[in-house]
């Protein structure tokens, strides 16, 4: 029952994970997932739960590195940040964070957590895993059909804030393929050479490159950063990888599987000795309670709708609850009952005078039934 710092959604051995970190991590992952259709509250909660789990594990890993005197250094963090910024034109990285409402300091803490995970795998788990070369060769031979390099394209991606500026920079690169020279001539334009698998290209890139000619800029299109154009440098066809190229990939596949096993073993052992607290609003039992309460409310509403269509006699016979106000009748109200018509014979004292009010008269019979 110790007081918890405001904004903290979980703690790992006393170290906090804040709501701001959770929201920022979720937003960053959303950028990687791309546009999604509208999600339900349940899906959103599950996604946040997945992100929170990652943050909890990263915090736990950072604590383990600190115990081993292997914590991520400031120099390592600075180099990693510089590598990320290289993928963005000048000023676009800060703009992206601002548009996603992500604080730079929070982003750096999240980056440090990712670096901690990578360092833990490299420095702690990797020395524990050994692979027999014969095992790698056997895996490659048994799975040769999987070792196929998909078709690729090598392109130069040109981006900038103006359509004409991007077009002129792309043409300047074609005339003189020196990125540094083009960057000097067009300081607001960003050029990046990349090799990508064709089956992983954005849809609009696929359309532009399908009709592209080597060393000819594609049409300039608007994008989130301003405008962009592609320069196709090379098409690399799909090919089956021989043992020389396939064995390193087979080794990587086997190594990743062994590292995952080692990580899960470490995590299971270490978590049994850890103190992890999570806000009750985020726990599975809280979600289950909400689900059951929602089902109960829906059932009650359904039963109320069914009961509303029953007569008072049926409700009383079945012992169902009946609100007096719902069934209170106006003394002056008339009730219409469906059923066989019954001719009522009026007594002489009740019979009014006049031929048009005889007992057999249809109008009088109707009045008698209504009475």
Short mmCIF file of the C-alpha atoms (twelve columns), coordinates in Angstrom:
data_MODEL
# 
_entry.id   MODEL 
# 
loop_
_atom_site.group_PDB 
_atom_site.id 
_atom_site.type_symbol 
_atom_site.label_atom_id 
_atom_site.label_alt_id 
_atom_site.label_comp_id 
_atom_site.label_asym_id 
_atom_site.label_seq_id 
_atom_site.Cartn_x 
_atom_site.Cartn_y 
_atom_site.Cartn_z 
_atom_site.pdbx_PDB_model_num 
ATOM 1   C CA . UNK A 1   0.000   0.000   0.000   1 
ATOM 2   C CA . UNK A 2   2.960   2.311   -0.430  1 
ATOM 3   C CA . UNK A 3   2.121   5.494   -2.357  1 
ATOM 4   C CA . UNK A 4   2.782   5.187   -6.090  1 
ATOM 5   C CA . UNK A 5   4.246   8.025   -8.134  1 
ATOM 6   C CA . UNK A 6   1.641   9.712   -10.298 1 
ATOM 7   C CA . UNK A 7   1.601   8.423   -13.857 1 
ATOM 8   C CA . UNK A 8   3.232   5.073   -13.014 1 
ATOM 9   C CA . UNK A 9   1.435   2.053   -14.520 1 
ATOM 10  C CA . UNK A 10  3.879   -0.643  -13.391 1 
ATOM 11  C CA . UNK A 11  7.087   -1.241  -11.439 1 
ATOM 12  C CA . UNK A 12  9.852   -3.818  -11.835 1 
ATOM 13  C CA . UNK A 13  11.747  -4.343  -8.597  1 
ATOM 14  C CA . UNK A 14  10.829  -0.784  -7.718  1 
ATOM 15  C CA . UNK A 15  11.824  0.803   -11.055 1 
ATOM 16  C CA . UNK A 16  8.793   2.557   -12.618 1 
ATOM 17  C CA . UNK A 17  7.242   2.281   -16.058 1 
ATOM 18  C CA . UNK A 18  5.190   5.394   -16.754 1 
ATOM 19  C CA . UNK A 19  2.010   5.894   -18.718 1 
ATOM 20  C CA . UNK A 20  3.854   8.375   -20.931 1 
ATOM 21  C CA . UNK A 21  6.435   5.729   -21.843 1 
ATOM 22  C CA . UNK A 22  3.676   3.217   -22.543 1 
ATOM 23  C CA . UNK A 23  1.765   5.597   -24.802 1 
ATOM 24  C CA . UNK A 24  4.906   6.675   -26.663 1 
ATOM 25  C CA . UNK A 25  6.055   3.084   -27.191 1 
ATOM 26  C CA . UNK A 26  2.603   2.199   -28.519 1 
ATOM 27  C CA . UNK A 27  2.625   5.179   -30.906 1 
ATOM 28  C CA . UNK A 28  6.058   4.231   -32.245 1 
ATOM 29  C CA . UNK A 29  4.966   0.658   -32.859 1 
ATOM 30  C CA . UNK A 30  1.833   1.984   -34.575 1 
ATOM 31  C CA . UNK A 31  4.104   3.749   -37.063 1 
ATOM 32  C CA . UNK A 32  5.654   0.385   -37.884 1 
ATOM 33  C CA . UNK A 33  2.300   -1.370  -38.148 1 
ATOM 34  C CA . UNK A 34  1.038   1.223   -40.594 1 
ATOM 35  C CA . UNK A 35  -2.588  2.226   -41.016 1 
ATOM 36  C CA . UNK A 36  -5.050  -0.043  -39.259 1 
ATOM 37  C CA . UNK A 37  -8.813  -0.271  -39.495 1 
ATOM 38  C CA . UNK A 38  -10.815 0.953   -36.522 1 
ATOM 39  C CA . UNK A 39  -10.077 -1.256  -33.528 1 
ATOM 40  C CA . UNK A 40  -12.306 -2.189  -30.636 1 
ATOM 41  C CA . UNK A 41  -11.576 -1.316  -27.033 1 
ATOM 42  C CA . UNK A 42  -10.625 -4.949  -26.417 1 
ATOM 43  C CA . UNK A 43  -8.104  -5.012  -29.275 1 
ATOM 44  C CA . UNK A 44  -6.656  -1.678  -28.180 1 
ATOM 45  C CA . UNK A 45  -6.264  -2.947  -24.616 1 
ATOM 46  C CA . UNK A 46  -4.541  -6.113  -25.843 1 
ATOM 47  C CA . UNK A 47  -2.134  -4.077  -27.958 1 
ATOM 48  C CA . UNK A 48  -1.283  -1.853  -25.012 1 
ATOM 49  C CA . UNK A 49  -0.812  -4.961  -22.893 1 
ATOM 50  C CA . UNK A 50  1.663   -6.358  -25.415 1 
ATOM 51  C CA . UNK A 51  3.636   -3.087  -25.435 1 
ATOM 52  C CA . UNK A 52  3.623   -2.928  -21.633 1 
ATOM 53  C CA . UNK A 53  4.968   -6.484  -21.483 1 
ATOM 54  C CA . UNK A 54  7.870   -5.448  -23.707 1 
ATOM 55  C CA . UNK A 55  8.624   -2.457  -21.480 1 
ATOM 56  C CA . UNK A 56  8.550   -4.628  -18.352 1 
ATOM 57  C CA . UNK A 57  10.976  -7.118  -19.884 1 
ATOM 58  C CA . UNK A 58  13.272  -4.332  -21.093 1 
ATOM 59  C CA . UNK A 59  13.343  -2.822  -17.603 1 
ATOM 60  C CA . UNK A 60  14.171  -6.206  -16.139 1 
ATOM 61  C CA . UNK A 61  16.952  -6.707  -18.698 1 
ATOM 62  C CA . UNK A 62  18.431  -3.287  -17.887 1 
ATOM 63  C CA . UNK A 63  18.565  -4.259  -14.227 1 
ATOM 64  C CA . UNK A 64  20.345  -7.504  -15.111 1 
ATOM 65  C CA . UNK A 65  22.917  -5.619  -17.209 1 
ATOM 66  C CA . UNK A 66  23.517  -3.202  -14.341 1 
ATOM 67  C CA . UNK A 67  24.219  -6.119  -12.011 1 
ATOM 68  C CA . UNK A 68  26.770  -7.387  -14.532 1 
ATOM 69  C CA . UNK A 69  28.262  -3.897  -15.018 1 
ATOM 70  C CA . UNK A 70  27.194  -3.968  -18.679 1 
ATOM 71  C CA . UNK A 71  24.718  -1.073  -18.762 1 
ATOM 72  C CA . UNK A 72  24.192  0.838   -22.007 1 
ATOM 73  C CA . UNK A 73  26.593  3.777   -22.053 1 
ATOM 74  C CA . UNK A 74  25.818  7.314   -23.142 1 
ATOM 75  C CA . UNK A 75  28.217  6.936   -26.058 1 
ATOM 76  C CA . UNK A 76  26.362  3.829   -27.275 1 
ATOM 77  C CA . UNK A 77  23.071  5.701   -26.990 1 
ATOM 78  C CA . UNK A 78  24.396  8.700   -28.928 1 
ATOM 79  C CA . UNK A 79  25.700  6.502   -31.768 1 
ATOM 80  C CA . UNK A 80  22.397  4.645   -32.022 1 
ATOM 81  C CA . UNK A 81  20.442  7.894   -32.146 1 
ATOM 82  C CA . UNK A 82  22.719  9.213   -34.898 1 
ATOM 83  C CA . UNK A 83  22.062  6.052   -36.945 1 
ATOM 84  C CA . UNK A 84  18.298  6.519   -36.618 1 
ATOM 85  C CA . UNK A 85  18.483  10.173  -37.609 1 
ATOM 86  C CA . UNK A 86  20.359  9.226   -40.793 1 
ATOM 87  C CA . UNK A 87  17.115  7.739   -42.145 1 
ATOM 88  C CA . UNK A 88  15.379  11.138  -41.978 1 
ATOM 89  C CA . UNK A 89  15.951  14.370  -43.874 1 
ATOM 90  C CA . UNK A 90  17.228  17.247  -41.688 1 
ATOM 91  C CA . UNK A 91  14.568  18.325  -39.241 1 
ATOM 92  C CA . UNK A 92  12.112  15.544  -40.185 1 
ATOM 93  C CA . UNK A 93  12.928  13.350  -37.191 1 
ATOM 94  C CA . UNK A 94  11.891  16.026  -34.680 1 
ATOM 95  C CA . UNK A 95  8.850   16.784  -36.811 1 
ATOM 96  C CA . UNK A 96  7.790   13.134  -36.765 1 
ATOM 97  C CA . UNK A 97  8.057   12.963  -32.974 1 
ATOM 98  C CA . UNK A 98  6.116   16.201  -32.634 1 
ATOM 99  C CA . UNK A 99  3.316   14.970  -34.899 1 
ATOM 100 C CA . UNK A 100 3.062   11.745  -32.889 1 
ATOM 101 C CA . UNK A 101 3.122   13.629  -29.540 1 
ATOM 102 C CA . UNK A 102 6.278   11.779  -28.472 1 
ATOM 103 C CA . UNK A 103 8.694   13.534  -26.130 1 
ATOM 104 C CA . UNK A 104 12.331  13.282  -27.260 1 
ATOM 105 C CA . UNK A 105 13.507  12.351  -23.744 1 
ATOM 106 C CA . UNK A 106 10.942  9.541   -23.593 1 
ATOM 107 C CA . UNK A 107 11.985  8.354   -27.057 1 
ATOM 108 C CA . UNK A 108 15.611  8.173   -25.884 1 
ATOM 109 C CA . UNK A 109 14.611  6.066   -22.865 1 
ATOM 110 C CA . UNK A 110 12.764  3.688   -25.188 1 
ATOM 111 C CA . UNK A 111 15.787  3.532   -27.508 1 
ATOM 112 C CA . UNK A 112 17.982  2.743   -24.518 1 
ATOM 113 C CA . UNK A 113 15.669  -0.123  -23.612 1 
ATOM 114 C CA . UNK A 114 15.995  -1.576  -27.115 1 
ATOM 115 C CA . UNK A 115 19.773  -1.255  -26.941 1 
ATOM 116 C CA . UNK A 116 19.763  -2.999  -23.577 1 
ATOM 117 C CA . UNK A 117 17.897  -5.966  -25.066 1 
ATOM 118 C CA . UNK A 118 20.349  -6.220  -27.974 1 
ATOM 119 C CA . UNK A 119 23.337  -5.963  -25.628 1 
ATOM 120 C CA . UNK A 120 21.918  -8.587  -23.290 1 
ATOM 121 C CA . UNK A 121 21.519  -11.043 -26.151 1 
ATOM 122 C CA . UNK A 122 24.978  -10.286 -27.507 1 
ATOM 123 C CA . UNK A 123 26.931  -10.189 -24.240 1 
ATOM 124 C CA . UNK A 124 25.029  -12.561 -21.947 1 
ATOM 125 C CA . UNK A 125 23.079  -15.100 -23.995 1 
ATOM 126 C CA . UNK A 126 25.227  -15.541 -27.094 1 
ATOM 127 C CA . UNK A 127 28.270  -16.950 -25.231 1 
ATOM 128 C CA . UNK A 128 25.987  -19.643 -23.798 1 
ATOM 129 C CA . UNK A 129 24.814  -20.920 -27.200 1 
ATOM 130 C CA . UNK A 130 26.996  -23.240 -29.278 1 
ATOM 131 C CA . UNK A 131 26.254  -24.491 -32.803 1 
ATOM 132 C CA . UNK A 132 27.834  -27.524 -34.473 1 
ATOM 133 C CA . UNK A 133 28.842  -26.727 -38.109 1 
ATOM 134 C CA . UNK A 134 27.557  -30.148 -39.149 1 
ATOM 135 C CA . UNK A 135 24.148  -29.214 -37.748 1 
ATOM 136 C CA . UNK A 136 24.083  -26.064 -39.892 1 
ATOM 137 C CA . UNK A 137 24.940  -27.982 -43.061 1 
ATOM 138 C CA . UNK A 138 22.287  -30.600 -42.302 1 
ATOM 139 C CA . UNK A 139 19.644  -27.902 -41.799 1 
ATOM 140 C CA . UNK A 140 20.549  -26.254 -45.114 1 
ATOM 141 C CA . UNK A 141 20.350  -29.525 -47.059 1 
ATOM 142 C CA . UNK A 142 17.015  -30.432 -45.502 1 
ATOM 143 C CA . UNK A 143 15.482  -27.027 -46.299 1 
ATOM 144 C CA . UNK A 144 17.033  -25.981 -49.616 1 
ATOM 145 C CA . UNK A 145 13.655  -24.941 -51.006 1 
ATOM 146 C CA . UNK A 146 13.488  -22.215 -48.337 1 
ATOM 147 C CA . UNK A 147 16.820  -20.643 -49.267 1 
ATOM 148 C CA . UNK A 148 15.679  -18.468 -52.148 1 
ATOM 149 C CA . UNK A 149 16.581  -14.802 -52.472 1 
ATOM 150 C CA . UNK A 150 13.494  -12.857 -53.518 1 
ATOM 151 C CA . UNK A 151 13.690  -10.420 -56.406 1 
ATOM 152 C CA . UNK A 152 15.136  -7.063  -55.341 1 
ATOM 153 C CA . UNK A 153 15.541  -3.530  -56.615 1 
ATOM 154 C CA . UNK A 154 18.314  -1.051  -55.877 1 
ATOM 155 C CA . UNK A 155 17.064  2.536   -55.931 1 
ATOM 156 C CA . UNK A 156 17.898  6.064   -54.854 1 
ATOM 157 C CA . UNK A 157 15.109  7.648   -52.821 1 
ATOM 158 C CA . UNK A 158 14.958  11.429  -53.272 1 
ATOM 159 C CA . UNK A 159 12.830  13.484  -50.869 1 
ATOM 160 C CA . UNK A 160 12.381  17.185  -50.223 1 
ATOM 161 C CA . UNK A 161 9.886   19.920  -49.337 1 
ATOM 162 C CA . UNK A 162 9.231   21.043  -52.943 1 
ATOM 163 C CA . UNK A 163 8.104   19.198  -56.073 1 
ATOM 164 C CA . UNK A 164 10.383  21.083  -58.483 1 
ATOM 165 C CA . UNK A 165 13.289  20.854  -56.072 1 
ATOM 166 C CA . UNK A 166 12.994  17.049  -55.864 1 
ATOM 167 C CA . UNK A 167 12.710  16.704  -59.651 1 
ATOM 168 C CA . UNK A 168 15.776  18.864  -60.287 1 
ATOM 169 C CA . UNK A 169 17.822  17.052  -57.626 1 
ATOM 170 C CA . UNK A 170 16.909  13.663  -59.125 1 
ATOM 171 C CA . UNK A 171 17.944  14.828  -62.600 1 
ATOM 172 C CA . UNK A 172 21.202  16.215  -61.169 1 
ATOM 173 C CA . UNK A 173 21.959  12.809  -59.619 1 
ATOM 174 C CA . UNK A 174 21.326  11.063  -62.946 1 
ATOM 175 C CA . UNK A 175 23.705  13.485  -64.683 1 
ATOM 176 C CA . UNK A 176 26.336  13.106  -61.962 1 
ATOM 177 C CA . UNK A 177 25.692  10.218  -59.509 1 
ATOM 178 C CA . UNK A 178 27.552  11.831  -56.612 1 
ATOM 179 C CA . UNK A 179 25.191  12.121  -53.603 1 
ATOM 180 C CA . UNK A 180 27.477  14.585  -51.800 1 
ATOM 181 C CA . UNK A 181 27.540  16.934  -54.781 1 
ATOM 182 C CA . UNK A 182 23.762  16.796  -55.200 1 
ATOM 183 C CA . UNK A 183 23.298  17.357  -51.469 1 
ATOM 184 C CA . UNK A 184 25.496  20.458  -51.670 1 
ATOM 185 C CA . UNK A 185 23.584  21.836  -54.639 1 
ATOM 186 C CA . UNK A 186 20.211  21.051  -53.053 1 
ATOM 187 C CA . UNK A 187 20.680  21.335  -49.264 1 
ATOM 188 C CA . UNK A 188 16.973  20.801  -48.524 1 
ATOM 189 C CA . UNK A 189 16.822  17.556  -50.492 1 
ATOM 190 C CA . UNK A 190 17.679  14.164  -48.955 1 
ATOM 191 C CA . UNK A 191 19.076  11.253  -51.030 1 
ATOM 192 C CA . UNK A 192 19.263  7.668   -49.793 1 
ATOM 193 C CA . UNK A 193 20.387  4.583   -51.723 1 
ATOM 194 C CA . UNK A 194 18.659  1.365   -50.679 1 
ATOM 195 C CA . UNK A 195 18.186  -2.241  -51.780 1 
ATOM 196 C CA . UNK A 196 14.756  -3.707  -51.057 1 
ATOM 197 C CA . UNK A 197 12.849  -6.872  -51.845 1 
ATOM 198 C CA . UNK A 198 10.150  -6.250  -54.419 1 
ATOM 199 C CA . UNK A 199 7.528   -8.006  -52.306 1 
ATOM 200 C CA . UNK A 200 8.162   -5.556  -49.462 1 
ATOM 201 C CA . UNK A 201 7.934   -2.321  -51.409 1 
ATOM 202 C CA . UNK A 202 5.133   0.179   -50.710 1 
ATOM 203 C CA . UNK A 203 2.292   -0.252  -53.178 1 
ATOM 204 C CA . UNK A 204 2.842   3.130   -54.816 1 
ATOM 205 C CA . UNK A 205 6.541   2.310   -55.316 1 
ATOM 206 C CA . UNK A 206 5.639   -0.976  -57.003 1 
ATOM 207 C CA . UNK A 207 3.443   0.913   -59.476 1 
ATOM 208 C CA . UNK A 208 6.105   3.531   -60.218 1 
ATOM 209 C CA . UNK A 209 8.976   1.044   -60.562 1 
ATOM 210 C CA . UNK A 210 6.983   -1.356  -62.751 1 
ATOM 211 C CA . UNK A 211 7.327   1.056   -65.661 1 
ATOM 212 C CA . UNK A 212 10.603  2.658   -64.543 1 
ATOM 213 C CA . UNK A 213 13.627  2.870   -66.810 1 
ATOM 214 C CA . UNK A 214 17.142  2.505   -65.396 1 
ATOM 215 C CA . UNK A 215 18.678  5.823   -64.309 1 
ATOM 216 C CA . UNK A 216 15.468  7.720   -65.079 1 
ATOM 217 C CA . UNK A 217 13.605  9.434   -62.198 1 
ATOM 218 C CA . UNK A 218 10.022  8.351   -61.607 1 
ATOM 219 C CA . UNK A 219 7.195   10.866  -61.348 1 
ATOM 220 C CA . UNK A 220 7.414   13.146  -58.296 1 
ATOM 221 C CA . UNK A 221 4.725   12.309  -55.762 1 
ATOM 222 C CA . UNK A 222 3.601   13.879  -52.505 1 
ATOM 223 C CA . UNK A 223 4.383   11.982  -49.299 1 
ATOM 224 C CA . UNK A 224 4.257   12.627  -45.546 1 
ATOM 225 C CA . UNK A 225 7.596   14.468  -45.613 1 
ATOM 226 C CA . UNK A 226 6.815   16.562  -48.683 1 
ATOM 227 C CA . UNK A 227 7.641   15.062  -52.096 1 
ATOM 228 C CA . UNK A 228 9.574   12.044  -53.350 1 
ATOM 229 C CA . UNK A 229 10.959  10.434  -56.484 1 
ATOM 230 C CA . UNK A 230 12.791  7.166   -57.163 1 
ATOM 231 C CA . UNK A 231 15.772  6.467   -59.408 1 
ATOM 232 C CA . UNK A 232 16.046  2.806   -60.404 1 
ATOM 233 C CA . UNK A 233 19.668  1.656   -60.341 1 
ATOM 234 C CA . UNK A 234 19.366  -2.122  -60.688 1 
ATOM 235 C CA . UNK A 235 16.901  -4.999  -60.790 1 
ATOM 236 C CA . UNK A 236 18.132  -8.139  -59.022 1 
ATOM 237 C CA . UNK A 237 16.176  -11.283 -60.038 1 
ATOM 238 C CA . UNK A 238 15.174  -13.994 -57.594 1 
ATOM 239 C CA . UNK A 239 17.726  -16.743 -57.191 1 
ATOM 240 C CA . UNK A 240 18.286  -19.951 -55.248 1 
ATOM 241 C CA . UNK A 241 21.122  -19.623 -52.750 1 
ATOM 242 C CA . UNK A 242 23.974  -22.118 -52.933 1 
ATOM 243 C CA . UNK A 243 25.642  -23.569 -49.849 1 
ATOM 244 C CA . UNK A 244 28.082  -20.682 -49.643 1 
ATOM 245 C CA . UNK A 245 25.264  -18.141 -49.332 1 
ATOM 246 C CA . UNK A 246 22.661  -20.376 -47.714 1 
ATOM 247 C CA . UNK A 247 24.743  -21.756 -44.842 1 
ATOM 248 C CA . UNK A 248 25.197  -18.383 -43.088 1 
ATOM 249 C CA . UNK A 249 21.422  -17.881 -43.262 1 
ATOM 250 C CA . UNK A 250 20.833  -21.389 -41.913 1 
ATOM 251 C CA . UNK A 251 23.228  -20.632 -39.072 1 
ATOM 252 C CA . UNK A 252 21.355  -17.416 -38.290 1 
ATOM 253 C CA . UNK A 253 18.007  -19.236 -38.214 1 
ATOM 254 C CA . UNK A 254 19.290  -21.917 -35.861 1 
ATOM 255 C CA . UNK A 255 21.063  -19.355 -33.693 1 
ATOM 256 C CA . UNK A 256 17.942  -17.232 -33.294 1 
ATOM 257 C CA . UNK A 257 15.947  -20.297 -32.255 1 
ATOM 258 C CA . UNK A 258 18.559  -21.295 -29.649 1 
ATOM 259 C CA . UNK A 259 18.806  -17.727 -28.342 1 
ATOM 260 C CA . UNK A 260 15.040  -17.584 -27.965 1 
ATOM 261 C CA . UNK A 261 15.104  -20.792 -25.932 1 
ATOM 262 C CA . UNK A 262 17.934  -19.454 -23.759 1 
ATOM 263 C CA . UNK A 263 16.106  -16.172 -23.241 1 
ATOM 264 C CA . UNK A 264 12.865  -17.864 -22.221 1 
ATOM 265 C CA . UNK A 265 14.745  -20.072 -19.744 1 
ATOM 266 C CA . UNK A 266 16.485  -17.025 -18.238 1 
ATOM 267 C CA . UNK A 267 13.254  -15.066 -18.078 1 
ATOM 268 C CA . UNK A 268 11.285  -17.860 -16.387 1 
ATOM 269 C CA . UNK A 269 13.981  -18.327 -13.750 1 
ATOM 270 C CA . UNK A 270 14.537  -14.635 -13.128 1 
ATOM 271 C CA . UNK A 271 10.881  -13.620 -12.975 1 
ATOM 272 C CA . UNK A 272 10.258  -16.097 -10.183 1 
ATOM 273 C CA . UNK A 273 12.534  -13.949 -8.010  1 
ATOM 274 C CA . UNK A 274 11.308  -10.548 -9.241  1 
ATOM 275 C CA . UNK A 275 8.751   -8.125  -7.852  1 
ATOM 276 C CA . UNK A 276 6.562   -6.822  -10.664 1 
ATOM 277 C CA . UNK A 277 3.494   -4.708  -9.977  1 
ATOM 278 C CA . UNK A 278 1.024   -3.684  -12.670 1 
ATOM 279 C CA . UNK A 279 -1.964  -1.372  -12.438 1 
ATOM 280 C CA . UNK A 280 -5.074  -3.461  -11.788 1 
ATOM 281 C CA . UNK A 281 -6.815  -1.700  -14.687 1 
ATOM 282 C CA . UNK A 282 -4.404  -3.366  -17.102 1 
ATOM 283 C CA . UNK A 283 -4.463  -6.902  -15.729 1 
ATOM 284 C CA . UNK A 284 -6.193  -9.803  -17.449 1 
ATOM 285 C CA . UNK A 285 -8.446  -10.461 -14.447 1 
ATOM 286 C CA . UNK A 286 -9.698  -6.886  -14.639 1 
ATOM 287 C CA . UNK A 287 -10.512 -7.349  -18.320 1 
ATOM 288 C CA . UNK A 288 -12.300 -10.623 -17.553 1 
ATOM 289 C CA . UNK A 289 -14.316 -8.942  -14.811 1 
ATOM 290 C CA . UNK A 290 -15.336 -6.177  -17.203 1 
ATOM 291 C CA . UNK A 291 -16.328 -8.758  -19.804 1 
ATOM 292 C CA . UNK A 292 -18.484 -10.700 -17.349 1 
ATOM 293 C CA . UNK A 293 -20.137 -7.513  -16.095 1 
ATOM 294 C CA . UNK A 294 -20.901 -6.490  -19.675 1 
ATOM 295 C CA . UNK A 295 -22.406 -9.917  -20.382 1 
ATOM 296 C CA . UNK A 296 -24.556 -9.663  -17.249 1 
ATOM 297 C CA . UNK A 297 -25.837 -6.226  -18.266 1 
ATOM 298 C CA . UNK A 298 -26.641 -7.455  -21.759 1 
ATOM 299 C CA . UNK A 299 -28.495 -10.466 -20.334 1 
ATOM 300 C CA . UNK A 300 -30.535 -8.261  -18.016 1 
ATOM 301 C CA . UNK A 301 -31.474 -5.946  -20.871 1 
ATOM 302 C CA . UNK A 302 -32.447 -8.938  -23.013 1 
ATOM 303 C CA . UNK A 303 -34.640 -10.384 -20.246 1 
ATOM 304 C CA . UNK A 304 -36.245 -6.994  -19.663 1 
ATOM 305 C CA . UNK A 305 -37.123 -6.767  -23.370 1 
ATOM 306 C CA . UNK A 306 -38.633 -10.279 -23.303 1 
ATOM 307 C CA . UNK A 307 -40.677 -9.528  -20.159 1 
ATOM 308 C CA . UNK A 308 -42.025 -6.324  -21.651 1 
ATOM 309 C CA . UNK A 309 -43.851 -8.345  -24.310 1 
ATOM 310 C CA . UNK A 310 -45.621 -10.602 -21.756 1 
ATOM 311 C CA . UNK A 311 -49.042 -9.958  -20.204 1 
ATOM 312 C CA . UNK A 312 -49.345 -9.300  -16.452 1 
ATOM 313 C CA . UNK A 313 -51.032 -12.672 -15.939 1 
ATOM 314 C CA . UNK A 314 -48.119 -14.574 -17.535 1 
ATOM 315 C CA . UNK A 315 -45.535 -12.589 -15.573 1 
ATOM 316 C CA . UNK A 316 -47.375 -13.283 -12.313 1 
ATOM 317 C CA . UNK A 317 -47.814 -16.965 -13.183 1 
ATOM 318 C CA . UNK A 318 -44.067 -17.352 -13.902 1 
ATOM 319 C CA . UNK A 319 -43.043 -15.353 -10.854 1 
ATOM 320 C CA . UNK A 320 -41.285 -12.724 -12.929 1 
ATOM 321 C CA . UNK A 321 -40.800 -9.219  -11.546 1 
ATOM 322 C CA . UNK A 322 -43.575 -6.835  -12.555 1 
ATOM 323 C CA . UNK A 323 -43.356 -3.114  -12.000 1 
ATOM 324 C CA . UNK A 324 -46.639 -1.626  -10.769 1 
ATOM 325 C CA . UNK A 325 -46.108 1.570   -12.676 1 
ATOM 326 C CA . UNK A 326 -45.678 -0.311  -15.946 1 
ATOM 327 C CA . UNK A 327 -48.994 -2.126  -15.564 1 
ATOM 328 C CA . UNK A 328 -51.115 0.591   -13.891 1 
ATOM 329 C CA . UNK A 329 -54.305 1.054   -15.876 1 
ATOM 330 C CA . UNK A 330 -56.312 4.186   -16.430 1 
ATOM 331 C CA . UNK A 331 -59.843 3.637   -15.177 1 
ATOM 332 C CA . UNK A 332 -61.196 5.539   -18.164 1 
ATOM 333 C CA . UNK A 333 -59.129 3.606   -20.699 1 
ATOM 334 C CA . UNK A 334 -60.747 1.108   -23.031 1 
ATOM 335 C CA . UNK A 335 -59.224 -2.289  -23.762 1 
ATOM 336 C CA . UNK A 336 -59.617 -4.148  -27.036 1 
ATOM 337 C CA . UNK A 337 -59.509 -7.923  -26.680 1 
ATOM 338 C CA . UNK A 338 -59.326 -10.160 -29.690 1 
ATOM 339 C CA . UNK A 339 -61.646 -13.125 -29.699 1 
ATOM 340 C CA . UNK A 340 -65.072 -14.363 -30.829 1 
ATOM 341 C CA . UNK A 341 -67.841 -11.807 -30.834 1 
ATOM 342 C CA . UNK A 342 -70.505 -12.431 -28.213 1 
ATOM 343 C CA . UNK A 343 -73.959 -10.910 -28.528 1 
ATOM 344 C CA . UNK A 344 -75.120 -9.625  -25.178 1 
ATOM 345 C CA . UNK A 345 -78.803 -9.530  -24.329 1 
ATOM 346 C CA . UNK A 346 -79.697 -6.299  -22.564 1 
ATOM 347 C CA . UNK A 347 -82.119 -6.317  -19.709 1 
ATOM 348 C CA . UNK A 348 -85.333 -4.271  -20.089 1 
ATOM 349 C CA . UNK A 349 -84.118 -1.721  -17.592 1 
ATOM 350 C CA . UNK A 350 -80.904 -1.207  -19.531 1 
ATOM 351 C CA . UNK A 351 -82.504 -1.127  -22.945 1 
ATOM 352 C CA . UNK A 352 -82.875 2.412   -24.326 1 
ATOM 353 C CA . UNK A 353 -85.803 3.387   -26.457 1 
ATOM 354 C CA . UNK A 354 -85.634 3.560   -30.217 1 
ATOM 355 C CA . UNK A 355 -85.482 0.997   -33.014 1 
ATOM 356 C CA . UNK A 356 -81.859 1.695   -33.720 1 
ATOM 357 C CA . UNK A 357 -80.762 0.478   -30.282 1 
ATOM 358 C CA . UNK A 358 -82.207 -3.001  -30.245 1 
ATOM 359 C CA . UNK A 359 -80.066 -5.798  -28.743 1 
ATOM 360 C CA . UNK A 360 -79.388 -7.188  -32.191 1 
ATOM 361 C CA . UNK A 361 -78.131 -3.906  -33.568 1 
ATOM 362 C CA . UNK A 362 -74.457 -4.152  -34.588 1 
ATOM 363 C CA . UNK A 363 -73.585 -0.733  -33.207 1 
ATOM 364 C CA . UNK A 364 -75.142 -1.590  -29.836 1 
ATOM 365 C CA . UNK A 365 -73.355 -4.944  -29.803 1 
ATOM 366 C CA . UNK A 366 -70.062 -3.201  -30.357 1 
ATOM 367 C CA . UNK A 367 -70.758 -0.769  -27.499 1 
ATOM 368 C CA . UNK A 368 -71.694 -3.675  -25.254 1 
ATOM 369 C CA . UNK A 369 -68.438 -5.461  -26.062 1 
ATOM 370 C CA . UNK A 370 -66.468 -2.313  -25.365 1 
ATOM 371 C CA . UNK A 371 -68.230 -1.828  -22.053 1 
# 
